[in-house]
Amino acid sequence: MNRGQILLLIVLIFLNKTSMAGNTKNYFQQEVNYKIDVRLNDKKNSLAANIEIEYINRSSDTLSDIWIHLWPNAYKDRNSALCKQMLENGDASLYFSKEEERGYIDSLRFTADGEVITLTYDKSNKDIAVLHLSKALLPGNRVILKTPFFVKLPSAKFSRLGYIGQAYAITQWYPKPAVYDRDGWHAMPYLNQGEFYSEYGSFDVTIHLPQNYVVGATGDLQTESEIAFMDAKAVEAKNYSNDMAFPKSSTAFKSIRYTQQNVHDFAWFADKRYYVLKGEVITPHKENKVSTWALFTNSESHLWKNSIQNMNDAIYHYSALVGDYPYKQCTAVDGTIAAGGGMEYPNITIIGKAYDPFTFDMVLAHEIGHNWFYGILGSNERDHPWMDEGMNSFVEMKYAMLKYPPSVYGNLNELGAAGLAGRILGTNQYNYKEAGNFEYQIATGNFSDQAIANKAVDFTYINYGIVAYKKTALAMNYLQDYLGDSIFNACMHSYFDEWKFKHPHPGDLQKVFEAESQKNLDWFFKDFIYSDRSQDLKFKKIKKTDSGFDFTVQDKAKLNAPFPVSAYHDSIKFITWYEGSELGKMISFPCEGCAQLMIDEEGSTLDVNRKNNRFPRNHKINVSILPKTHALDNHSLFITPIAGWNRYNEGMLGLSFYNTSLPLRQFEYSISPLYAFGDKTINGIANFKFTFPVRNFFIDKISINNNLRKFSYGEELYRNENLKFVRENVGYVRYSPEITFNIKKSHIRNSISQTIQLQSVHLLEDQVQYTFNQGKASGAIKTENINFYRFKYLLVDRKVVDPYSLKFQTEANTDFAKADVEFKYRISYKMKGKGADIRIYAGKMFHDNLNGLYGYFLSDRNGVRGSNDYAYDELYFGRSETEFFLFQQMALRQGAFKIYTPFGAYKDWIFSANISIDLPIPLPLKLYADLGTTDEFKDDIKAVYDISSNFSYNAGICFSLVKNTIEVYFPLIKSEEIKKYLDNKDSKYSEQIRFVFNLYNLNPLNLRNQLF
Ligand SMILES: [Zn+2]
């Protein structure tokens, strides 16, 4: 499967040690041969079939049961491992699917050597069952298992099996014995993240389907009439168009038969719209003739018309680097049916939308490459995805670097690097290896690196693509640079020769590499791939000597891995590799007259911080106007013009100096001074953030953030000491240091994250203070110093269906103490992005010397100066406004009433419940209602407004362009006391409309932080 392009796209838009399978048991492998006869019903999207399985027990064990995979049942209901994993990975499509979109396998009636046998489903997985043999299967014996079966095909929009219209992807579709090997049975449920492990054998498959279908399948076609049909299709004239309609199915059926040996799976694809192209390639070593077939629709015919050349290149290249392609044919089909990327099966690959020729070539090469890493070298991909996806990605990377001159990579990939985002971020400058390294840095930059040797199911969704694919490819490249090309290539070839059509373990790969290279490679196979620490090599001690350099090198991650050191003398490069055992030891590097010494200049290692790899250090800073991705060996400084506006400062212009980009950096800052043209003052925002990982503690990450902000917040009219009226702006300076502790998760994939935060807010607030002299009051602006101290606990479950969060906060200073709690719960609808939100909020004042100055309110903006946001947490266009348009801006805080109400809890407690319900229509509209009460309500307010209810409420309809960020609230219903209050004020309806415009949420950098 291909994940790289998907990941790069995501990025641009926006430990456990598994035990090394060291087993002393002798290697053996079972043989499983299949005969299947299947009929496609393209009206009901189903298969009716009979299967005969010859199971040969080549182990020394007697088997009384055979574990069997019934993987179409993965689409049966919400309880399947597939559905659960998809949800965890943020995909609720199967969870919310309609009955008719789901699939299953049934009508099974197994016999063993003609006798009916029983089948028991696995308790937790309906796509796994165990067959109870009536006669135990002795070592060396065989049993013939037979059963009819019926498959209701699911929609192919979920995963790999199914249909879109009348395009069929028939994969993982028949009952299939699990692998029995040195470690026992490997029964596993079907998953998206975590692929395959199957027994080798032969297939003899006959497919019955309407005559006008074009079929691509594993194996060699045996039916003469169908061979003629395909050959004719291949040479017929092609009139490419935009037509994607399905022709009517022929009423007459055809029967076509395929056979293949030494494969571990059989997949087939059928579509009536397919064009056919045919070619041939001869493998480099054994000169095997391989027919290449391309089957495609009009969807991307401009890419597919050249696909035979792409396929031939990939087959030739992989054969040269790994070993000759051993089969007679290789087919690629256009997978407008599968979601994104591509998918591999023996002899056949399905390719999704690729958009541009370079991506198309790479995805095609990657999927064809799986014929080696998966097809021929059949490692257990669920347990060791790196041996499959990773090693395949490595050869794919080598292929890209060989085939395309380095200067043109970035401009080839329209989807990622060469698109607008790629040009802004500078990723179009990366070569293929550097692009992979950039993706890896995304994981390390957030301290969420994982070990290469993880099981597929233990990777986070994003790391499955980054670590199992890209990091492994980079690590294999590291091993290659360390061993040298010729030794490395010899190792690959012996691995292929020794393990083709078998089930190699990581230990087997190590053995081959060590035997061929005559080197101990424990550093790689026992340490490096099992570590989740990110390598960071640096010079520790270093001095220049008369004859060269004396130095020690340190790896901050304490990995015991080799490293190259190099220097130039008259532009001649001297390079030496040192073993990991040399780390920390004094090394003499003879190089007379050399000016500079470098660790890993060529980027062989996985060093994540190359700024400390040079002596003397270079302090080059890359400066640009828009944020570019960070270069590994330089500092970045971005200087972007910015503009702002508020009612008092009026128009502001300035520059933002910052280093925030991708990947995340340990120290990030932004300094954004703004000149205000209204009151001619300097304002702005500055932020300094330092994040570091913590190990072996219940905390896994600590970040320290310092935020500084200065703006004008209002306009005052007062008599000065000369008793003249003056109108003057007042401003504030807010400094808020905070420290945030990320509580370690029980498992890195857990969707619940918890943080504890300590924050203090220090305000310098301009206030007009009056003095009385001979009965006359005169004012002057003085600056008050006010401090607040906060403790916050936040729990967020980011699961895709029904996410929730809980926030508890206490706040105090010498004058008051209060605590509040906010619970949010979202009920997700089937319709993507829609749902209903419930919020419960309660707060209590424990101590208050200031008569409710820091009290609670049902609605935002209740202060004397327009806002009760006393700690200046929010940003408003007109903070001190008390009427009209700017006053109608609100923040969803405290009681979060959407209509203005003056009622609050000055002294004691508040409670509110807020509900908003997205309308299940493709318009951004929602209904909302707020209900709340406070201690003041019972007596004072009831008496003043002559009402009987203890509760205040309001409801209406909201236009929500961006949730909680850009929204307009139109009130429709309000409780009696709100009505009376507004009537007394002669408030017009237009003044009762309120809006949210949240500048924090609109900052792209905050958006970036939400991704991690
Ligand atoms: Zn793959």
PDB file of N, CA, C and O and ligand atoms in Angstrom, residues 1-2 344 366 370 389 469, ligand 1:
ATOM      1  N   MET A   1       0.847  -1.178   0.000  1.00  0.00           N
ATOM      2  CA  MET A   1       0.000   0.000   0.000  1.00  0.00           C
ATOM      3  C   MET A   1       0.886   1.233   0.000  1.00  0.00           C
ATOM      4  O   MET A   1       1.961   1.237   0.546  1.00  0.00           O
ATOM      5  N   ASN A   2       0.435   2.284  -0.614  1.00  0.00           N
ATOM      6  CA  ASN A   2       1.228   3.494  -0.675  1.00  0.00           C
ATOM      7  C   ASN A   2       0.656   4.546   0.250  1.00  0.00           C
ATOM      8  O   ASN A   2      -0.506   4.873   0.191  1.00  0.00           O
ATOM      9  N   GLU A 344      -1.265  -3.558  -3.388  1.00  0.00           N
ATOM     10  CA  GLU A 344      -0.538  -4.622  -4.060  1.00  0.00           C
ATOM     11  C   GLU A 344      -1.156  -5.993  -3.832  1.00  0.00           C
ATOM     12  O   GLU A 344      -1.673  -6.268  -2.753  1.00  0.00           O
ATOM     13  N   HIS A 366       6.075   1.588  -6.507  1.00  0.00           N
ATOM     14  CA  HIS A 366       5.933   1.101  -5.133  1.00  0.00           C
ATOM     15  C   HIS A 366       5.053  -0.154  -5.099  1.00  0.00           C
ATOM     16  O   HIS A 366       5.420  -1.155  -4.490  1.00  0.00           O
ATOM     17  N   HIS A 370       6.053  -4.257  -4.417  1.00  0.00           N
ATOM     18  CA  HIS A 370       5.542  -5.199  -3.413  1.00  0.00           C
ATOM     19  C   HIS A 370       5.545  -6.633  -3.934  1.00  0.00           C
ATOM     20  O   HIS A 370       5.411  -7.560  -3.144  1.00  0.00           O
ATOM     21  N   GLU A 389       6.778  -2.764   3.876  1.00  0.00           N
ATOM     22  CA  GLU A 389       6.578  -1.388   3.423  1.00  0.00           C
ATOM     23  C   GLU A 389       7.883  -0.595   3.447  1.00  0.00           C
ATOM     24  O   GLU A 389       8.157   0.198   2.549  1.00  0.00           O
ATOM     25  N   TYR A 469       7.322   3.359   6.776  1.00  0.00           N
ATOM     26  CA  TYR A 469       7.721   3.570   5.380  1.00  0.00           C
ATOM     27  C   TYR A 469       8.998   4.407   5.274  1.00  0.00           C
ATOM     28  O   TYR A 469      10.049   3.927   4.876  1.00  0.00           O
TER      29      TYR A 469
HETATM   30 ZN    ZN B   1       3.189  -0.381   0.226  1.00  0.00          ZN
END
